[in-house]
Each structure stands twice: as structure tokens, then as C-alpha cells.
Amino acid sequence: DKRMTDAFYVALNNDSFDTILNINNLGHYLDRDCYGNGGYAFMNVLATNIEDGLRVIATTTTGEFKTIEEDFPFILDYFSIIKILEFNKEQTKEILMDNCNEFEKAFNVNIPECAFDIICDNADKYIKDLPFPEKAIRLLDEVSSNIVSKKNNIPNLEKISNEANTLKLELAEAYENNDYQRCDEINTKLSSIDIKLNKIMSNRKPIEFTESDILDSVSGIIGVKMTMISSEQKTFLKEMSSEIKKTT
């Protein structure tokens, strides 16, 4: 609530240049208790600020837009609606495959082709608050990070990562307290740690992902246990529907 209130204030009171508040994923606030009384109160505060002169660009998913239409239709009067078709699962898989080299370079890994079907299927099934391809990209990013952290046996890596995580918490606190000098100090330390980590990662061989690694990682992230099936089982499942049709 405080960060959004601060954003409203800065956007409305900055006379030195035109300011537009960008709310990424407006649907994020639909069921949160922002300003008390849930999403309805937030939408009222947003509408009031727009009436006071605030300019806003907001994004949301198709599903959440339907919820806004049903539950908060008044807020739509303050926006010019632009509807963009979301990517589907097949298009997202192509995007991931086309950008596979970027992921492999970033994490210093080798990603098997089976990963893209697993990632897209589970992102489609379990992640409802983000559109394609964003939710698949985020899941692949988390899976890659998770597997790398498990398979890395590099001395001091965990210590360095913990130090970075602690600094990030301190950075958030300094930002909340408007202590910008402290923010600069912490960012300098984080930059130094990034350089150190990049040097460590560049000196090791790429990590090989297996289908089992990916399933285990996805299971841990989404909280649903998954089992790898054999190629014979996959063939059986693919042919089962046609065999059923023959007997009916």
C-alpha cells in the first residue's frame, strides 16, 4: 500500500517532467486488501487519482480483464482499452526454443528439448496470473536457477549467494526508508558480488539438465509431484485414443 501511495504522490506532484504511472498486471490488486476492503477500495483510490490528473498505463491478462469487467466496471471508464491477443502454448514453445541460447549462456547450462514441453504445459496449467509467454519464461528461469543451485558444488558459492540475498533485503528496507545514500552503497556491493559470481560461473563447464531434473524442479516450484514416463508409455498414450475409436 505504501509503495503504491508513494507512486501516486510522486506521479501527481512531479512538476519537472510529465509522469505516467505504469501498473504492470492490474489484476494483481483484484483480491488484495489494498487500502482496506480489498480490490474495490484500490480501484476507487486509483479512479480518484486519475480524476486528479494522474496518467496511468495498466496491463492485465485476458482472464483478469473479464473479472474487472464484472466486478469493477467503473474503472474501465478511465482507460482507453487496447486488447492484444496473447501468445498460445505452441507459439510460446517456439519463443523459448528460439531464445534457448540466451538461457543457456545466462545459466551456463545445456537445456534438452523436452524441457520446453514440460515448461509450457505446466505454466499453462498452474500459472493463472500471467500470460504466455511471460509465465513460461519465468518458470524456465526459476527451474534453471533451481537446478543450477542444486548441482553446483563450487566452494563459497552458497556463502556469496546468501550475502547477496541479505543485501537485497537491506536494499528494500533502505528504499522503504528513503535512505538513498544507503541504497547506493548496497548497489555498489551487489555489483561487486555480481562480478565475483560471473567470474566463478565462467570458469566451470555447462551443467547438463535431464528430464528428471526438470520434473523435480517444476514439482518443487508448483507443489505438484510429477513422474517421468518411458518412451513406450508415451507411445501407448498417443495411440490409445485411436484404439478406443476403433472399438466404439
PDB file of C-alpha atoms in Angstrom:
ATOM      1  CA  ASP A   1       0.000   0.000   0.000  1.00  0.00           C
ATOM      2  CA  LYS A   2       2.777   2.450   0.960  1.00  0.00           C
ATOM      3  CA  ARG A   3       4.708   1.944  -2.272  1.00  0.00           C
ATOM      4  CA  MET A   4       1.585   2.433  -4.390  1.00  0.00           C
ATOM      5  CA  THR A   5       0.622   5.536  -2.357  1.00  0.00           C
ATOM      6  CA  ASP A   6       4.165   6.908  -2.842  1.00  0.00           C
ATOM      7  CA  ALA A   7       3.912   6.202  -6.577  1.00  0.00           C
ATOM      8  CA  PHE A   8       0.601   8.090  -6.776  1.00  0.00           C
ATOM      9  CA  TYR A   9       2.118  11.043  -4.884  1.00  0.00           C
ATOM     10  CA  VAL A  10       5.300  11.251  -6.985  1.00  0.00           C
ATOM     11  CA  ALA A  11       3.386  10.948 -10.261  1.00  0.00           C
ATOM     12  CA  LEU A  12       0.931  13.692  -9.264  1.00  0.00           C
ATOM     13  CA  ASN A  13       3.469  16.117  -7.766  1.00  0.00           C
ATOM     14  CA  ASN A  14       6.397  15.930 -10.165  1.00  0.00           C
ATOM     15  CA  ASP A  15       6.334  19.270 -11.995  1.00  0.00           C
ATOM     16  CA  SER A  16       9.721  18.925 -13.675  1.00  0.00           C
ATOM     17  CA  PHE A  17       8.540  16.472 -16.341  1.00  0.00           C
ATOM     18  CA  ASP A  18       5.440  14.625 -17.461  1.00  0.00           C
ATOM     19  CA  THR A  19       4.960  11.444 -15.453  1.00  0.00           C
ATOM     20  CA  ILE A  20       2.976   8.344 -16.380  1.00  0.00           C
ATOM     21  CA  LEU A  21       2.389   5.650 -13.754  1.00  0.00           C
ATOM     22  CA  ASN A  22       2.820   2.171 -15.232  1.00  0.00           C
ATOM     23  CA  ILE A  23       0.931  -0.550 -13.320  1.00  0.00           C
ATOM     24  CA  ASN A  24       2.206  -3.899 -14.559  1.00  0.00           C
ATOM     25  CA  ASN A  25      -0.550  -6.501 -14.033  1.00  0.00           C
ATOM     26  CA  LEU A  26      -3.509  -4.531 -12.692  1.00  0.00           C
ATOM     27  CA  GLY A  27      -5.165  -7.848 -11.878  1.00  0.00           C
ATOM     28  CA  HIS A  28      -2.589  -8.320  -9.103  1.00  0.00           C
ATOM     29  CA  TYR A  29      -4.647  -5.913  -6.984  1.00  0.00           C
ATOM     30  CA  LEU A  30      -8.060  -7.514  -7.551  1.00  0.00           C
ATOM     31  CA  ASP A  31      -8.069  -9.726  -4.455  1.00  0.00           C
ATOM     32  CA  ARG A  32      -5.522  -7.915  -2.277  1.00  0.00           C
ATOM     33  CA  ASP A  33      -6.607  -5.963   0.786  1.00  0.00           C
ATOM     34  CA  CYS A  34      -5.168  -2.697  -0.537  1.00  0.00           C
ATOM     35  CA  TYR A  35      -6.288   0.351   1.447  1.00  0.00           C
ATOM     36  CA  GLY A  36      -8.708  -1.934   3.290  1.00  0.00           C
ATOM     37  CA  ASN A  37     -11.844  -3.545   1.815  1.00  0.00           C
ATOM     38  CA  GLY A  38      -9.933  -5.478  -0.848  1.00  0.00           C
ATOM     39  CA  GLY A  39      -9.643  -4.654  -4.544  1.00  0.00           C
ATOM     40  CA  TYR A  40     -12.719  -2.398  -4.605  1.00  0.00           C
ATOM     41  CA  ALA A  41     -11.013   0.163  -2.353  1.00  0.00           C
ATOM     42  CA  PHE A  42      -7.878   0.110  -4.522  1.00  0.00           C
ATOM     43  CA  MET A  43      -9.895   0.732  -7.685  1.00  0.00           C
ATOM     44  CA  ASN A  44     -11.646   3.676  -6.019  1.00  0.00           C
ATOM     45  CA  VAL A  45      -8.307   5.181  -4.953  1.00  0.00           C
ATOM     46  CA  LEU A  46      -6.961   4.674  -8.482  1.00  0.00           C
ATOM     47  CA  ALA A  47     -10.034   6.337 -10.014  1.00  0.00           C
ATOM     48  CA  THR A  48      -9.753   9.301  -7.612  1.00  0.00           C
ATOM     49  CA  ASN A  49      -6.088   9.841  -8.519  1.00  0.00           C
ATOM     50  CA  ILE A  50      -6.863   9.672 -12.240  1.00  0.00           C
ATOM     51  CA  GLU A  51      -9.559  12.307 -11.738  1.00  0.00           C
ATOM     52  CA  ASP A  52      -6.920  14.458 -10.004  1.00  0.00           C
ATOM     53  CA  GLY A  53      -4.783  14.318 -13.136  1.00  0.00           C
ATOM     54  CA  LEU A  54      -2.767  11.118 -12.777  1.00  0.00           C
ATOM     55  CA  ARG A  55      -1.947   9.451 -16.098  1.00  0.00           C
ATOM     56  CA  VAL A  56      -1.815   5.664 -15.971  1.00  0.00           C
ATOM     57  CA  ILE A  57      -0.878   2.795 -18.265  1.00  0.00           C
ATOM     58  CA  ALA A  58      -2.011  -0.567 -16.872  1.00  0.00           C
ATOM     59  CA  THR A  59      -1.729  -4.126 -18.156  1.00  0.00           C
ATOM     60  CA  THR A  60      -3.576  -7.300 -17.210  1.00  0.00           C
ATOM     61  CA  THR A  61      -4.395 -10.752 -18.566  1.00  0.00           C
ATOM     62  CA  THR A  62      -7.496 -11.731 -20.555  1.00  0.00           C
ATOM     63  CA  GLY A  63      -8.946 -13.686 -17.627  1.00  0.00           C
ATOM     64  CA  GLU A  64      -8.385 -10.890 -15.131  1.00  0.00           C
ATOM     65  CA  PHE A  65      -9.819  -8.316 -17.551  1.00  0.00           C
ATOM     66  CA  LYS A  66     -13.081 -10.287 -17.514  1.00  0.00           C
ATOM     67  CA  THR A  67     -13.056 -10.109 -13.702  1.00  0.00           C
ATOM     68  CA  ILE A  68     -12.516  -6.330 -13.859  1.00  0.00           C
ATOM     69  CA  GLU A  69     -15.410  -6.028 -16.333  1.00  0.00           C
ATOM     70  CA  GLU A  70     -17.678  -7.970 -13.973  1.00  0.00           C
ATOM     71  CA  ASP A  71     -16.594  -6.626 -10.568  1.00  0.00           C
ATOM     72  CA  PHE A  72     -15.084  -3.175 -11.212  1.00  0.00           C
ATOM     73  CA  PRO A  73     -16.643  -1.915 -14.478  1.00  0.00           C
ATOM     74  CA  PHE A  74     -16.438   1.739 -13.370  1.00  0.00           C
ATOM     75  CA  ILE A  75     -12.625   1.754 -13.567  1.00  0.00           C
ATOM     76  CA  LEU A  76     -12.727   0.944 -17.294  1.00  0.00           C
ATOM     77  CA  ASP A  77     -14.322   4.339 -17.970  1.00  0.00           C
ATOM     78  CA  TYR A  78     -10.957   5.903 -17.092  1.00  0.00           C
ATOM     79  CA  PHE A  79      -8.992   3.921 -19.690  1.00  0.00           C
ATOM     80  CA  SER A  80      -8.787   3.509 -23.445  1.00  0.00           C
ATOM     81  CA  ILE A  81      -8.877  -0.272 -23.798  1.00  0.00           C
ATOM     82  CA  ILE A  82      -6.375  -1.923 -26.152  1.00  0.00           C
ATOM     83  CA  LYS A  83      -6.801  -5.692 -26.477  1.00  0.00           C
ATOM     84  CA  ILE A  84      -3.819  -7.707 -27.691  1.00  0.00           C
ATOM     85  CA  LEU A  85      -4.070 -11.396 -28.488  1.00  0.00           C
ATOM     86  CA  GLU A  86      -1.982 -13.460 -26.084  1.00  0.00           C
ATOM     87  CA  PHE A  87       0.514 -15.997 -27.401  1.00  0.00           C
ATOM     88  CA  ASN A  88      -0.658 -19.592 -27.165  1.00  0.00           C
ATOM     89  CA  LYS A  89       1.307 -22.545 -25.811  1.00  0.00           C
ATOM     90  CA  GLU A  90       2.713 -23.611 -29.178  1.00  0.00           C
ATOM     91  CA  GLN A  91       3.905 -20.089 -30.036  1.00  0.00           C
ATOM     92  CA  THR A  92       5.478 -19.794 -26.597  1.00  0.00           C
ATOM     93  CA  LYS A  93       7.386 -23.038 -27.095  1.00  0.00           C
ATOM     94  CA  GLU A  94       8.835 -21.617 -30.322  1.00  0.00           C
ATOM     95  CA  ILE A  95       9.872 -18.448 -28.481  1.00  0.00           C
ATOM     96  CA  LEU A  96      11.640 -20.480 -25.770  1.00  0.00           C
ATOM     97  CA  MET A  97      13.436 -22.620 -28.354  1.00  0.00           C
ATOM     98  CA  ASP A  98      14.488 -19.547 -30.355  1.00  0.00           C
ATOM     99  CA  ASN A  99      15.908 -17.960 -27.194  1.00  0.00           C
ATOM    100  CA  CYS A 100      17.344 -21.141 -25.704  1.00  0.00           C
ATOM    101  CA  ASN A 101      20.915 -19.945 -26.286  1.00  0.00           C
ATOM    102  CA  GLU A 102      20.289 -16.876 -24.115  1.00  0.00           C
ATOM    103  CA  PHE A 103      19.113 -19.042 -21.202  1.00  0.00           C
ATOM    104  CA  GLU A 104      21.997 -21.460 -21.645  1.00  0.00           C
ATOM    105  CA  LYS A 105      24.502 -18.607 -21.720  1.00  0.00           C
ATOM    106  CA  ALA A 106      22.969 -16.876 -18.700  1.00  0.00           C
ATOM    107  CA  PHE A 107      22.989 -20.002 -16.515  1.00  0.00           C
ATOM    108  CA  ASN A 108      25.887 -21.822 -18.202  1.00  0.00           C
ATOM    109  CA  VAL A 109      23.743 -24.928 -18.809  1.00  0.00           C
ATOM    110  CA  ASN A 110      22.618 -27.232 -21.610  1.00  0.00           C
ATOM    111  CA  ILE A 111      18.804 -27.415 -21.824  1.00  0.00           C
ATOM    112  CA  PRO A 112      17.251 -30.501 -23.522  1.00  0.00           C
ATOM    113  CA  GLU A 113      14.382 -30.048 -25.974  1.00  0.00           C
ATOM    114  CA  CYS A 114      11.958 -31.929 -23.693  1.00  0.00           C
ATOM    115  CA  ALA A 115      12.214 -29.011 -21.244  1.00  0.00           C
ATOM    116  CA  PHE A 116      10.109 -26.727 -23.403  1.00  0.00           C
ATOM    117  CA  ASP A 117       7.055 -29.021 -23.468  1.00  0.00           C
ATOM    118  CA  ILE A 118       7.272 -29.554 -19.690  1.00  0.00           C
ATOM    119  CA  ILE A 119       7.641 -25.836 -19.010  1.00  0.00           C
ATOM    120  CA  CYS A 120       4.826 -24.746 -21.347  1.00  0.00           C
ATOM    121  CA  ASP A 121       2.386 -27.466 -20.224  1.00  0.00           C
ATOM    122  CA  ASN A 122       2.846 -26.684 -16.532  1.00  0.00           C
ATOM    123  CA  ALA A 123       2.898 -22.913 -16.964  1.00  0.00           C
ATOM    124  CA  ASP A 124      -0.408 -23.231 -18.849  1.00  0.00           C
ATOM    125  CA  LYS A 125      -1.942 -25.478 -16.194  1.00  0.00           C
ATOM    126  CA  TYR A 126      -0.762 -23.917 -12.934  1.00  0.00           C
ATOM    127  CA  ILE A 127       0.169 -20.246 -13.509  1.00  0.00           C
ATOM    128  CA  LYS A 128      -3.021 -18.232 -13.942  1.00  0.00           C
ATOM    129  CA  ASP A 129      -1.956 -14.672 -13.078  1.00  0.00           C
ATOM    130  CA  LEU A 130       0.441 -14.197 -16.011  1.00  0.00           C
ATOM    131  CA  PRO A 131       0.011 -14.518 -19.801  1.00  0.00           C
ATOM    132  CA  PHE A 132       2.092 -16.500 -22.267  1.00  0.00           C
ATOM    133  CA  PRO A 133       4.980 -16.203 -22.963  1.00  0.00           C
ATOM    134  CA  GLU A 134       5.831 -14.408 -19.689  1.00  0.00           C
ATOM    135  CA  LYS A 135       4.727 -17.217 -17.380  1.00  0.00           C
ATOM    136  CA  ALA A 136       6.703 -19.847 -19.312  1.00  0.00           C
ATOM    137  CA  ILE A 137       9.802 -17.647 -19.400  1.00  0.00           C
ATOM    138  CA  ARG A 138       9.534 -17.053 -15.652  1.00  0.00           C
ATOM    139  CA  LEU A 139       9.056 -20.765 -14.927  1.00  0.00           C
ATOM    140  CA  LEU A 140      12.031 -21.726 -17.109  1.00  0.00           C
ATOM    141  CA  ASP A 141      14.107 -19.069 -15.348  1.00  0.00           C
ATOM    142  CA  GLU A 142      13.152 -20.452 -11.913  1.00  0.00           C
ATOM    143  CA  VAL A 143      13.725 -24.059 -12.985  1.00  0.00           C
ATOM    144  CA  SER A 144      17.156 -23.233 -14.422  1.00  0.00           C
ATOM    145  CA  SER A 145      18.167 -21.338 -11.284  1.00  0.00           C
ATOM    146  CA  ASN A 146      16.878 -24.155  -9.063  1.00  0.00           C
ATOM    147  CA  ILE A 147      18.739 -26.922 -10.906  1.00  0.00           C
ATOM    148  CA  VAL A 148      21.970 -24.904 -11.077  1.00  0.00           C
ATOM    149  CA  SER A 149      21.873 -24.222  -7.330  1.00  0.00           C
ATOM    150  CA  LYS A 150      21.395 -27.948  -6.623  1.00  0.00           C
ATOM    151  CA  LYS A 151      24.085 -29.169  -8.994  1.00  0.00           C
ATOM    152  CA  ASN A 152      26.707 -26.555  -8.250  1.00  0.00           C
ATOM    153  CA  ASN A 153      29.465 -27.752  -5.974  1.00  0.00           C
ATOM    154  CA  ILE A 154      31.511 -24.578  -6.187  1.00  0.00           C
ATOM    155  CA  PRO A 155      33.263 -23.530  -2.942  1.00  0.00           C
ATOM    156  CA  ASN A 156      31.851 -20.355  -1.314  1.00  0.00           C
ATOM    157  CA  LEU A 157      29.036 -20.089  -3.884  1.00  0.00           C
ATOM    158  CA  GLU A 158      26.321 -20.561  -1.252  1.00  0.00           C
ATOM    159  CA  LYS A 159      28.026 -18.044   1.054  1.00  0.00           C
ATOM    160  CA  ILE A 160      28.226 -15.458  -1.739  1.00  0.00           C
ATOM    161  CA  SER A 161      24.596 -16.065  -2.757  1.00  0.00           C
ATOM    162  CA  ASN A 162      23.421 -15.697   0.860  1.00  0.00           C
ATOM    163  CA  GLU A 163      25.367 -12.453   1.157  1.00  0.00           C
ATOM    164  CA  ALA A 164      23.667 -11.136  -1.996  1.00  0.00           C
ATOM    165  CA  ASN A 165      20.214 -12.120  -0.703  1.00  0.00           C
ATOM    166  CA  THR A 166      20.869 -10.351   2.613  1.00  0.00           C
ATOM    167  CA  LEU A 167      21.969  -7.208   0.774  1.00  0.00           C
ATOM    168  CA  LYS A 168      18.811  -7.285  -1.364  1.00  0.00           C
ATOM    169  CA  LEU A 169      16.680  -7.329   1.802  1.00  0.00           C
ATOM    170  CA  GLU A 170      18.691  -4.406   3.187  1.00  0.00           C
ATOM    171  CA  LEU A 171      18.237  -2.578  -0.120  1.00  0.00           C
ATOM    172  CA  ALA A 172      14.447  -2.974   0.077  1.00  0.00           C
ATOM    173  CA  GLU A 173      14.481  -1.647   3.649  1.00  0.00           C
ATOM    174  CA  ALA A 174      16.667   1.326   2.692  1.00  0.00           C
ATOM    175  CA  TYR A 175      14.315   2.116  -0.195  1.00  0.00           C
ATOM    176  CA  GLU A 176      11.303   1.978   2.150  1.00  0.00           C
ATOM    177  CA  ASN A 177      13.084   4.469   4.464  1.00  0.00           C
ATOM    178  CA  ASN A 178      14.089   6.750   1.550  1.00  0.00           C
ATOM    179  CA  ASP A 179      17.743   6.262   2.534  1.00  0.00           C
ATOM    180  CA  TYR A 180      19.141   6.713  -0.979  1.00  0.00           C
ATOM    181  CA  GLN A 181      22.762   7.010   0.162  1.00  0.00           C
ATOM    182  CA  ARG A 182      22.475   3.566   1.756  1.00  0.00           C
ATOM    183  CA  CYS A 183      20.838   2.302  -1.467  1.00  0.00           C
ATOM    184  CA  ASP A 184      23.874   3.465  -3.469  1.00  0.00           C
ATOM    185  CA  GLU A 185      26.243   1.734  -1.035  1.00  0.00           C
ATOM    186  CA  ILE A 186      24.322  -1.543  -1.221  1.00  0.00           C
ATOM    187  CA  ASN A 187      24.079  -1.402  -5.024  1.00  0.00           C
ATOM    188  CA  THR A 188      27.862  -0.955  -5.197  1.00  0.00           C
ATOM    189  CA  LYS A 189      28.337  -4.077  -3.057  1.00  0.00           C
ATOM    190  CA  LEU A 190      25.827  -6.030  -5.174  1.00  0.00           C
ATOM    191  CA  SER A 191      27.673  -5.039  -8.358  1.00  0.00           C
ATOM    192  CA  SER A 192      30.913  -6.332  -6.825  1.00  0.00           C
ATOM    193  CA  ILE A 193      29.225  -9.638  -5.935  1.00  0.00           C
ATOM    194  CA  ASP A 194      27.827  -9.929  -9.498  1.00  0.00           C
ATOM    195  CA  ILE A 195      31.337  -9.548 -10.913  1.00  0.00           C
ATOM    196  CA  LYS A 196      32.609 -12.193  -8.487  1.00  0.00           C
ATOM    197  CA  LEU A 197      29.781 -14.610  -9.380  1.00  0.00           C
ATOM    198  CA  ASN A 198      30.257 -14.090 -13.124  1.00  0.00           C
ATOM    199  CA  LYS A 199      33.945 -14.917 -12.757  1.00  0.00           C
ATOM    200  CA  ILE A 200      33.121 -18.105 -10.839  1.00  0.00           C
ATOM    201  CA  MET A 201      30.442 -19.199 -13.313  1.00  0.00           C
ATOM    202  CA  SER A 202      32.577 -18.516 -16.383  1.00  0.00           C
ATOM    203  CA  ASN A 203      35.270 -20.906 -15.133  1.00  0.00           C
ATOM    204  CA  ARG A 204      33.060 -24.004 -14.938  1.00  0.00           C
ATOM    205  CA  LYS A 205      31.676 -26.400 -17.535  1.00  0.00           C
ATOM    206  CA  PRO A 206      27.986 -26.139 -18.550  1.00  0.00           C
ATOM    207  CA  ILE A 207      25.567 -28.148 -16.390  1.00  0.00           C
ATOM    208  CA  GLU A 208      23.563 -30.804 -18.221  1.00  0.00           C
ATOM    209  CA  PHE A 209      19.811 -30.858 -17.499  1.00  0.00           C
ATOM    210  CA  THR A 210      17.933 -34.170 -17.606  1.00  0.00           C
ATOM    211  CA  GLU A 211      14.177 -34.646 -17.928  1.00  0.00           C
ATOM    212  CA  SER A 212      14.144 -35.931 -14.347  1.00  0.00           C
ATOM    213  CA  ASP A 213      15.934 -32.767 -13.132  1.00  0.00           C
ATOM    214  CA  ILE A 214      13.335 -30.574 -14.819  1.00  0.00           C
ATOM    215  CA  LEU A 215      10.332 -32.551 -13.484  1.00  0.00           C
ATOM    216  CA  ASP A 216      11.733 -32.500  -9.937  1.00  0.00           C
ATOM    217  CA  SER A 217      12.368 -28.771 -10.115  1.00  0.00           C
ATOM    218  CA  VAL A 218       8.915 -27.963 -11.549  1.00  0.00           C
ATOM    219  CA  SER A 219       7.341 -30.165  -8.851  1.00  0.00           C
ATOM    220  CA  GLY A 220       9.114 -28.185  -6.141  1.00  0.00           C
ATOM    221  CA  ILE A 221       8.090 -24.832  -7.623  1.00  0.00           C
ATOM    222  CA  ILE A 222       4.397 -25.527  -8.268  1.00  0.00           C
ATOM    223  CA  GLY A 223       3.885 -28.051  -5.443  1.00  0.00           C
ATOM    224  CA  VAL A 224       2.626 -30.936  -7.600  1.00  0.00           C
ATOM    225  CA  LYS A 225       4.540 -34.229  -7.801  1.00  0.00           C
ATOM    226  CA  MET A 226       5.431 -35.360 -11.334  1.00  0.00           C
ATOM    227  CA  THR A 227       6.625 -38.664 -12.716  1.00  0.00           C
ATOM    228  CA  MET A 228       8.715 -39.278 -15.806  1.00  0.00           C
ATOM    229  CA  ILE A 229       7.156 -41.810 -18.200  1.00  0.00           C
ATOM    230  CA  SER A 230       9.060 -44.058 -20.580  1.00  0.00           C
ATOM    231  CA  SER A 231       9.059 -43.687 -24.362  1.00  0.00           C
ATOM    232  CA  GLU A 232       6.947 -46.868 -24.590  1.00  0.00           C
ATOM    233  CA  GLN A 233       4.351 -45.356 -22.253  1.00  0.00           C
ATOM    234  CA  LYS A 234       4.317 -42.126 -24.280  1.00  0.00           C
ATOM    235  CA  THR A 235       3.700 -44.112 -27.493  1.00  0.00           C
ATOM    236  CA  PHE A 236       0.931 -46.100 -25.791  1.00  0.00           C
ATOM    237  CA  LEU A 237      -0.831 -42.936 -24.573  1.00  0.00           C
ATOM    238  CA  LYS A 238      -0.617 -41.313 -28.005  1.00  0.00           C
ATOM    239  CA  GLU A 239      -2.097 -44.362 -29.723  1.00  0.00           C
ATOM    240  CA  MET A 240      -4.716 -45.083 -27.040  1.00  0.00           C
ATOM    241  CA  SER A 241      -7.317 -42.600 -28.307  1.00  0.00           C
ATOM    242  CA  SER A 242      -7.244 -44.024 -31.852  1.00  0.00           C
ATOM    243  CA  GLU A 243      -7.517 -47.564 -30.496  1.00  0.00           C
ATOM    244  CA  ILE A 244     -10.567 -46.567 -28.422  1.00  0.00           C
ATOM    245  CA  LYS A 245     -12.212 -45.063 -31.514  1.00  0.00           C
ATOM    246  CA  LYS A 246     -11.718 -48.340 -33.405  1.00  0.00           C
ATOM    247  CA  THR A 247     -13.615 -50.285 -30.730  1.00  0.00           C
ATOM    248  CA  THR A 248     -16.559 -47.845 -30.488  1.00  0.00           C
TER     249      THR A 248
END
